[in-house]
Short mmCIF file of C-alpha atoms in Angstrom, two decimals:
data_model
loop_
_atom_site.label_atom_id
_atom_site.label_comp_id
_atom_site.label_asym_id
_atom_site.label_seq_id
_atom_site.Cartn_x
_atom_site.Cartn_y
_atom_site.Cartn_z
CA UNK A 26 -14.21 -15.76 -1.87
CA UNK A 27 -17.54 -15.26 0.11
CA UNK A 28 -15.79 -16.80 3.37
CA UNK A 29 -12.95 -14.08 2.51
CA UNK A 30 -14.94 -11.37 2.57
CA UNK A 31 -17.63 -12.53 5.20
CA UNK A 32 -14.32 -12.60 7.61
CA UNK A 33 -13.02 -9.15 6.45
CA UNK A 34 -16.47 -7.61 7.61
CA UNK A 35 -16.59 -9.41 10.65
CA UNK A 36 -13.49 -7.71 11.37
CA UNK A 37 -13.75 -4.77 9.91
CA UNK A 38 -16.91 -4.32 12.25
CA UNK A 39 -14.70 -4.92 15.36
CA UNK A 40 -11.82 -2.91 14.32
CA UNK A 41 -14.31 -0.06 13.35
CA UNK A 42 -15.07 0.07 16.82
CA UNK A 43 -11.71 1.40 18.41
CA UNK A 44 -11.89 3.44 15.29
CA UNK A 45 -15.14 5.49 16.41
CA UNK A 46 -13.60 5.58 20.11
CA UNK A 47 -10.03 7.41 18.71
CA UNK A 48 -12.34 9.65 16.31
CA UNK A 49 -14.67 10.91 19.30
CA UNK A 50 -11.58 11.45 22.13
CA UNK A 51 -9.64 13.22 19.10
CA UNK A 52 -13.25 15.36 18.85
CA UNK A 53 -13.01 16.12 22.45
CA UNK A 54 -9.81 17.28 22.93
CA UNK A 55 -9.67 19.68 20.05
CA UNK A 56 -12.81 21.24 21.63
CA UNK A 57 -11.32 21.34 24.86
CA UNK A 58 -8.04 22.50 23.50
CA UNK A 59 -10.03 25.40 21.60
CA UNK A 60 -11.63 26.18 24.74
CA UNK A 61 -8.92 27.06 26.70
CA UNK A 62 -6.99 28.98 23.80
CA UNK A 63 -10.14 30.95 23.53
CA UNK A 64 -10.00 31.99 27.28
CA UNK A 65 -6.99 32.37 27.46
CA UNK A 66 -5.75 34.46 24.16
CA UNK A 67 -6.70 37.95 24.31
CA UNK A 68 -8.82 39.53 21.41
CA UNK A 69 -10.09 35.88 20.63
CA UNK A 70 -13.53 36.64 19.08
CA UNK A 71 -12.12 37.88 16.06
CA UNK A 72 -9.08 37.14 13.42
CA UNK A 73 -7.41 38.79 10.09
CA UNK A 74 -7.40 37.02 6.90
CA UNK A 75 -5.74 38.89 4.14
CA UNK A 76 -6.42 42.24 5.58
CA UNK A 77 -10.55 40.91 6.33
CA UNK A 78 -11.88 40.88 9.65
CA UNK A 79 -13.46 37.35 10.78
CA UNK A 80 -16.43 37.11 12.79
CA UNK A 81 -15.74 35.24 16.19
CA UNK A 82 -17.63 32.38 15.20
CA UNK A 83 -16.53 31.19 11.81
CA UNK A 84 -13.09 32.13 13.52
CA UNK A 85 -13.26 29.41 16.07
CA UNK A 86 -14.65 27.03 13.92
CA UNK A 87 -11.48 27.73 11.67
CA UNK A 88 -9.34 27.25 14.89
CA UNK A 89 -11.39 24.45 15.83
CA UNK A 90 -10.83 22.51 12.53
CA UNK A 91 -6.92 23.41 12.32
CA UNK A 92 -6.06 21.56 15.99
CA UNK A 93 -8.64 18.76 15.02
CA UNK A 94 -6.34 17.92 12.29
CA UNK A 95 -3.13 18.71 14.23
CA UNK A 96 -4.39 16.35 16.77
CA UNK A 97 -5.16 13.62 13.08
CA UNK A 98 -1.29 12.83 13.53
CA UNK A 99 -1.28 11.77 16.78
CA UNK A 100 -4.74 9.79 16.87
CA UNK A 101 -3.44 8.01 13.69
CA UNK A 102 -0.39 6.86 14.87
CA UNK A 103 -2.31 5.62 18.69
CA UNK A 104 -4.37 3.93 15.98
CA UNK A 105 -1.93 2.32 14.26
CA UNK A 106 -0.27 1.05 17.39
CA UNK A 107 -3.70 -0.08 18.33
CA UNK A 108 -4.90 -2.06 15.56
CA UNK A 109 -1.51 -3.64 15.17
CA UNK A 110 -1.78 -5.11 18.78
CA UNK A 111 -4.94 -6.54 17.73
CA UNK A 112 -3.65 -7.98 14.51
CA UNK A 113 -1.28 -9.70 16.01
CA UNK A 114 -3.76 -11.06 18.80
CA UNK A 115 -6.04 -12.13 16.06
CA UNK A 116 -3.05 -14.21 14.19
CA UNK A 117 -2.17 -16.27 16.98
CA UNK A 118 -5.58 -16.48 18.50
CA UNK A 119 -6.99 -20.79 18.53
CA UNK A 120 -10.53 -19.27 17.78
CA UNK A 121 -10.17 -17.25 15.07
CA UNK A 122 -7.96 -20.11 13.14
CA UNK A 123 -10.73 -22.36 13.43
CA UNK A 124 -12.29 -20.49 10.32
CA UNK A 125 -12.35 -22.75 7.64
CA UNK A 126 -9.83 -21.10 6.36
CA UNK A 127 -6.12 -21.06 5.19
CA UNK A 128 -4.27 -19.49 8.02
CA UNK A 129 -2.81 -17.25 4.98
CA UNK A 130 -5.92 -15.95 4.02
CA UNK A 131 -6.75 -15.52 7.28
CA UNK A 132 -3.55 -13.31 7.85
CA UNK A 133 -4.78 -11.36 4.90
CA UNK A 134 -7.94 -10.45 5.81
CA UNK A 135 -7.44 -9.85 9.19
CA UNK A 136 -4.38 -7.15 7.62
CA UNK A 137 -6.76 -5.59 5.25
CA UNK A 138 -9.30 -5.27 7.33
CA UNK A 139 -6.66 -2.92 9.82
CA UNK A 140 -5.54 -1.13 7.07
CA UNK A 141 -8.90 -0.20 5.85
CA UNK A 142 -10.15 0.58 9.70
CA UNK A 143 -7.46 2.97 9.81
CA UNK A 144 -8.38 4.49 6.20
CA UNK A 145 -12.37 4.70 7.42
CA UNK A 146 -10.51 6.90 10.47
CA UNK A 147 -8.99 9.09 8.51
CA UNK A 148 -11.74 9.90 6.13
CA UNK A 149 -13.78 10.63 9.03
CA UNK A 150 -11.44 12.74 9.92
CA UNK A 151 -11.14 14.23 6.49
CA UNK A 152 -15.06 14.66 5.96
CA UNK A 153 -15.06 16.76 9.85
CA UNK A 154 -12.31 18.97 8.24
CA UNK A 155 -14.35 19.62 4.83
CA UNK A 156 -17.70 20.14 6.65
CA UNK A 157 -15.90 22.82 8.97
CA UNK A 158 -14.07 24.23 6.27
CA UNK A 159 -17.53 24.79 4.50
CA UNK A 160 -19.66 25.84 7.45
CA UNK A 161 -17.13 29.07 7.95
CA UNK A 162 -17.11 29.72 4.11
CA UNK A 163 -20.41 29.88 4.00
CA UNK A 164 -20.79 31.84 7.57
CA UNK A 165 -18.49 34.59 6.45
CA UNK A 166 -18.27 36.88 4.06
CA UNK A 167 -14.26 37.71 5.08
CA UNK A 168 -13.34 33.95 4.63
CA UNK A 169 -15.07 34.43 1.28
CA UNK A 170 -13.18 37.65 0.24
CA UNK A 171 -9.66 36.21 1.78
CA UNK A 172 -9.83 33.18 -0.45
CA UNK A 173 -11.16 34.38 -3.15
CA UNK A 174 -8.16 36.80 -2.93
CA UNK A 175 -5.54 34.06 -2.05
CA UNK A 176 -7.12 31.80 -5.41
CA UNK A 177 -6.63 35.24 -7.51
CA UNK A 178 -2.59 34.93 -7.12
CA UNK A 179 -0.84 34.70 -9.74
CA UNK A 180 1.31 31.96 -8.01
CA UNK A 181 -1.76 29.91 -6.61
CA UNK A 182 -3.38 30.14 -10.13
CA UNK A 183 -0.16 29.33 -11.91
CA UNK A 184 0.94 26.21 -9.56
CA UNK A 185 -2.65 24.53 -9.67
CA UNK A 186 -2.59 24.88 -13.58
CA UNK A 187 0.32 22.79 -13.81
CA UNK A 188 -0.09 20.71 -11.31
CA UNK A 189 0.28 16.93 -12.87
CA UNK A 190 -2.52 14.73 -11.58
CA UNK A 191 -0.19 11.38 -12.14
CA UNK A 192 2.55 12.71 -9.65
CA UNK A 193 -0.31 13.45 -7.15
CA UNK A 194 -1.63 9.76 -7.50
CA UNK A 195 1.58 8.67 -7.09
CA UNK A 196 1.87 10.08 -3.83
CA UNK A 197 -1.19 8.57 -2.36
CA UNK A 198 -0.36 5.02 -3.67
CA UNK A 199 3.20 6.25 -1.57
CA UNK A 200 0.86 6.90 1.58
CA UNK A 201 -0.90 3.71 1.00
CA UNK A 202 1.50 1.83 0.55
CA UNK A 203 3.42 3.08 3.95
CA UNK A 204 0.01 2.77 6.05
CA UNK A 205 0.25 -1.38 4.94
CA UNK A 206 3.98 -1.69 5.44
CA UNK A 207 3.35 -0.79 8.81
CA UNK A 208 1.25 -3.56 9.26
CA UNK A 209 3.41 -6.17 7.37
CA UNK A 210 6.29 -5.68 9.30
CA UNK A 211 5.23 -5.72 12.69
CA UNK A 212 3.57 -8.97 11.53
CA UNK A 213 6.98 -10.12 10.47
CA UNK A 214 8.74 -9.15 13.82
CA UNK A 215 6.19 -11.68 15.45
CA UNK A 216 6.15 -14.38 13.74
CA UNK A 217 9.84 -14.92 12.76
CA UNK A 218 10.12 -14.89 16.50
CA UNK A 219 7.19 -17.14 17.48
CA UNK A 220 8.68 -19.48 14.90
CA UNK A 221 12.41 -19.26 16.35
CA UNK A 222 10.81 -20.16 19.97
CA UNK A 223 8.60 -22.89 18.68
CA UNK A 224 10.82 -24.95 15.95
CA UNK A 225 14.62 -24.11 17.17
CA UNK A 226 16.64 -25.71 19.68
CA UNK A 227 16.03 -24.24 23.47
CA UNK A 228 19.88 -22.96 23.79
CA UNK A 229 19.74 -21.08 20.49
CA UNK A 230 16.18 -19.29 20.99
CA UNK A 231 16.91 -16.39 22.86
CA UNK A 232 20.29 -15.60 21.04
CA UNK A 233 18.49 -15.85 17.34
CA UNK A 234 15.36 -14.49 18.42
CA UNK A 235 17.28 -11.18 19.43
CA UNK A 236 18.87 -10.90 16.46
CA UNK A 237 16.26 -11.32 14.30
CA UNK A 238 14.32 -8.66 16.30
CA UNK A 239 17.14 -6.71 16.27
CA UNK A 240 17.23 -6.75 12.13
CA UNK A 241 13.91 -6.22 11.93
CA UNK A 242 13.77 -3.16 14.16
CA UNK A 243 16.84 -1.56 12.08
CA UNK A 244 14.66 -2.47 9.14
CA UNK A 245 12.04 -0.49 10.47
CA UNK A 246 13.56 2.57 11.90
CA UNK A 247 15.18 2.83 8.81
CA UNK A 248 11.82 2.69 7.13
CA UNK A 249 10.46 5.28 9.47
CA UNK A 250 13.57 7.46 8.83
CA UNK A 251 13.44 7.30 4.64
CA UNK A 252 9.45 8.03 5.43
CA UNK A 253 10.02 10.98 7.26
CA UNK A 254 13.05 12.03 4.83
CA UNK A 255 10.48 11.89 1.48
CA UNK A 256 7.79 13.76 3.40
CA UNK A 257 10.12 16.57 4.16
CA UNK A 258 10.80 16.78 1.12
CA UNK A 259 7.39 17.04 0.13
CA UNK A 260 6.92 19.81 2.98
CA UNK A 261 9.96 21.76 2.27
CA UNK A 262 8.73 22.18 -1.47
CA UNK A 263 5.15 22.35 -1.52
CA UNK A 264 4.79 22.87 -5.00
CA UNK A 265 6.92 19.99 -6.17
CA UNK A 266 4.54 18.72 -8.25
CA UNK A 267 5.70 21.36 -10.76
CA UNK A 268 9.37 20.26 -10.18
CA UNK A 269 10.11 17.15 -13.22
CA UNK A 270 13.36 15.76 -11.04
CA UNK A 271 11.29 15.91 -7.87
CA UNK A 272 8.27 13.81 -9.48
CA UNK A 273 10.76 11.28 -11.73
CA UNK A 274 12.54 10.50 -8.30
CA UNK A 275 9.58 9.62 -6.22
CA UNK A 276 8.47 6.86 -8.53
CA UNK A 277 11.69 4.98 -7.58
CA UNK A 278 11.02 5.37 -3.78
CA UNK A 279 7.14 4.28 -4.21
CA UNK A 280 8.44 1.38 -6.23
CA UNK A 281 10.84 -0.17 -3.94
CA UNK A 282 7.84 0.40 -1.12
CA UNK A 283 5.90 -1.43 -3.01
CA UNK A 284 8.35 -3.89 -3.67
CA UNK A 285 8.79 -4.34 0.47
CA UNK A 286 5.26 -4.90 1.10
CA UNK A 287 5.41 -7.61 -1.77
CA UNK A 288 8.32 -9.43 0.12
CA UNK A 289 7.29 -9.19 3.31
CA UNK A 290 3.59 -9.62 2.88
CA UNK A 291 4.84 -13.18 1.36
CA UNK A 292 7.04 -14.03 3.59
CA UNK A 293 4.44 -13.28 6.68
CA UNK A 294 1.90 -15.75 4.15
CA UNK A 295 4.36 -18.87 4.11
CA UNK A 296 5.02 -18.23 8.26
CA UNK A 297 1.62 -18.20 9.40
CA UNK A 298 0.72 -20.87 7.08
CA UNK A 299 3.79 -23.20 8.18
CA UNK A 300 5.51 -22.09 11.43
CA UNK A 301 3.19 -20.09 13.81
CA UNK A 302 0.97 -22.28 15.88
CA UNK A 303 -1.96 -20.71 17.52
CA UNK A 304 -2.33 -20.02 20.85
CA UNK A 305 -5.13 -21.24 23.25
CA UNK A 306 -7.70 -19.17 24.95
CA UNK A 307 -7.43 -16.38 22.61
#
C-alpha cells in the first residue's frame, strides 16, 4: 500500500502541473475577454439587479466570474484530453513499469491520479468562483439587496426547502462517475488495440484492430450522447430535485455508469497486466 500511494503522489505532482498551466491560461482569457466586453459595451460601469443599481466594480467582478466559469467547460474538457494523452503515455512507458509494481496497480494509480488532477482543477476553479462571488457581496450593497430579494421568493424559498439532499448526492457520484469513465475507456481503446497488433496474426491486425476501435468509439459517442441527454434534462428542469419520477429514474442511469466503469476498469486491469508490453524510451 505505501508503494501505491508513494506512486499516486509522484504522479499526482506531475499531472498537477498541466493542471496549474490550464487554471492560469483559463485566468487570462476571462480577463482579457472581460476587457474587451468592457470597452466595447456601452454603459459598462454599471448593471441592474432586481431593479438595484451595481457599482462598476463589483459589476465586473460579477462579469468577470460568470465567463471564468463559462470558459470551466472548455478548460476541462482540453484537460481531460490532456491528461488522457499522458495516461496512456505513462501505461506503455518501459520506465514507469519498472516500479516494483503490478502493471495493474500501476494502471490504477496512474488513472486515479488523472482523475483526481482533474478534480484539484475544478475546485480551483470552484474556490475562484466563491471568492469572486463573495468579494462583490461584500463590495455592494445592490448585490446585497438583489439577493436578499431573489432568496425572499416564495419559489426560491419553497424549492430549497424541499430540496432532497440524497438526489443531490446522487448526482455528483453521476458526475464522478462520468469524469472516470472517461478515463477507462480511452484506456480500453488502447490497449485492446496494442494487444491485437502485438499477439494476432500480421494479416488480421489491421482488419480487427479497426473494428474494435470502431466498437469502442460507438461505445463512446453513445456514452457522450446519453451524458449530454441526462444533463439536459437536469438543465431543462432545474428544480428536479423536487420532481419524485425525475430523482427515482436517475438512480438507474448512475447505476449502470457505475456498472461500466466496473467492467471496463477490469477489463483494462487483466490487459495491462497480460497483453500490453511496454514500450522503450518512454
Amino acid at each position: 500500500m505505501t508503494k501505491f500511494w508513494t506512486l499516486f503522489r509522484e504522479l499526482f505532482k506531475q499531472k498537477s502541473k498541466p493542471a496549474y498551466i490550464v487554471f492560469l491560461i483559463q485566468v487570462a482569457v476571462a480577463l482579457v475577454t472581460l476587457f474587451i466586453t468592457a470597452t466595447t459595451t456601452p454603459n459598462f460601469k454599471s448593471a441592474q439587479m432586481f431593479g438595484n443599481k451595481i457599482p462598476w466594480l463589483p459589476a465586473w467582478i460579477l462579469m468577470y466570474i460568470v465567463i471564468f466559469l463559462m470558459y470551466s467547460f472548455i478548460a476541462d474538457f482540453a484537460y481531460l484530453l490532456l491528461t488522457a494523452w499522458k495516461n496512456e503515455k505513462i501505461n506503455c512507458s518501459q520506465t514507469w513499469r519498472l516500479v516494483p509494481m503490478s502493471d495493474g496497480k500501476i494502471y490504477l494509480c496512474n488513472t486515479l491520479s488523472s482523475f483526481c488532477s482533474f478534480i484539484y482543477l475544478v475546485i480551483m476553479q470552484s474556490i475562484v468562483g466563491l471568492i469572486g462571488c463573495l468579494i462583490a457581496y461584500a463590495s455592494s450593497n445592490g448585490i446585497r439587496k438583489a439577493i436578499a430579494y431573489a432568496l425572499h421568493q416564495e419559489a426560491v424559498v419553497d424549492h430549497w426547502a424541499d430540496v432532497n439532499i440524497g438526489d443531490f448526492l446522487v448526482l455528483i457520484l453521476f458526475m464522478i462517475l462520468l469524469g472516470l469513465f472517461w478515463y477507462v475507456i480511452i484506456s480500453f481503446l488502447h490497449f485492446t488495440s496494442r494487444a491485437i497488433v502485438d499477439f494476432l496474426p500480421m494479416m488480421s491486425n489491421k482488419f480487427i484492430v479497426f473494428v474494435i476501435r470502431a466498437i469502442v468509439l460507438i461505445v463512446i459517442v453513445y456514452s457522450v450522447i446519453w451524458a449530454m441527454n441526462m444533463f439536459g434534462e437536469i438543465y431543462s428542469n432545474p428544480w428536479f430535485f423536487k420532481d419524485s419520477s425525475f430523482a427515482s429514474s436517475f438512480m438507474p442511469e448512475t447505476i449502470e455508469l457505475l456498472i461500466f466503469d466496473l467492467i471496463f476498469g477490469a477489463a483494462n486491469y487483466a490487459l495491462i497486466d497480460k497483453f500490453v508490453e511496454a514500450k522503450q524510451n518512454n
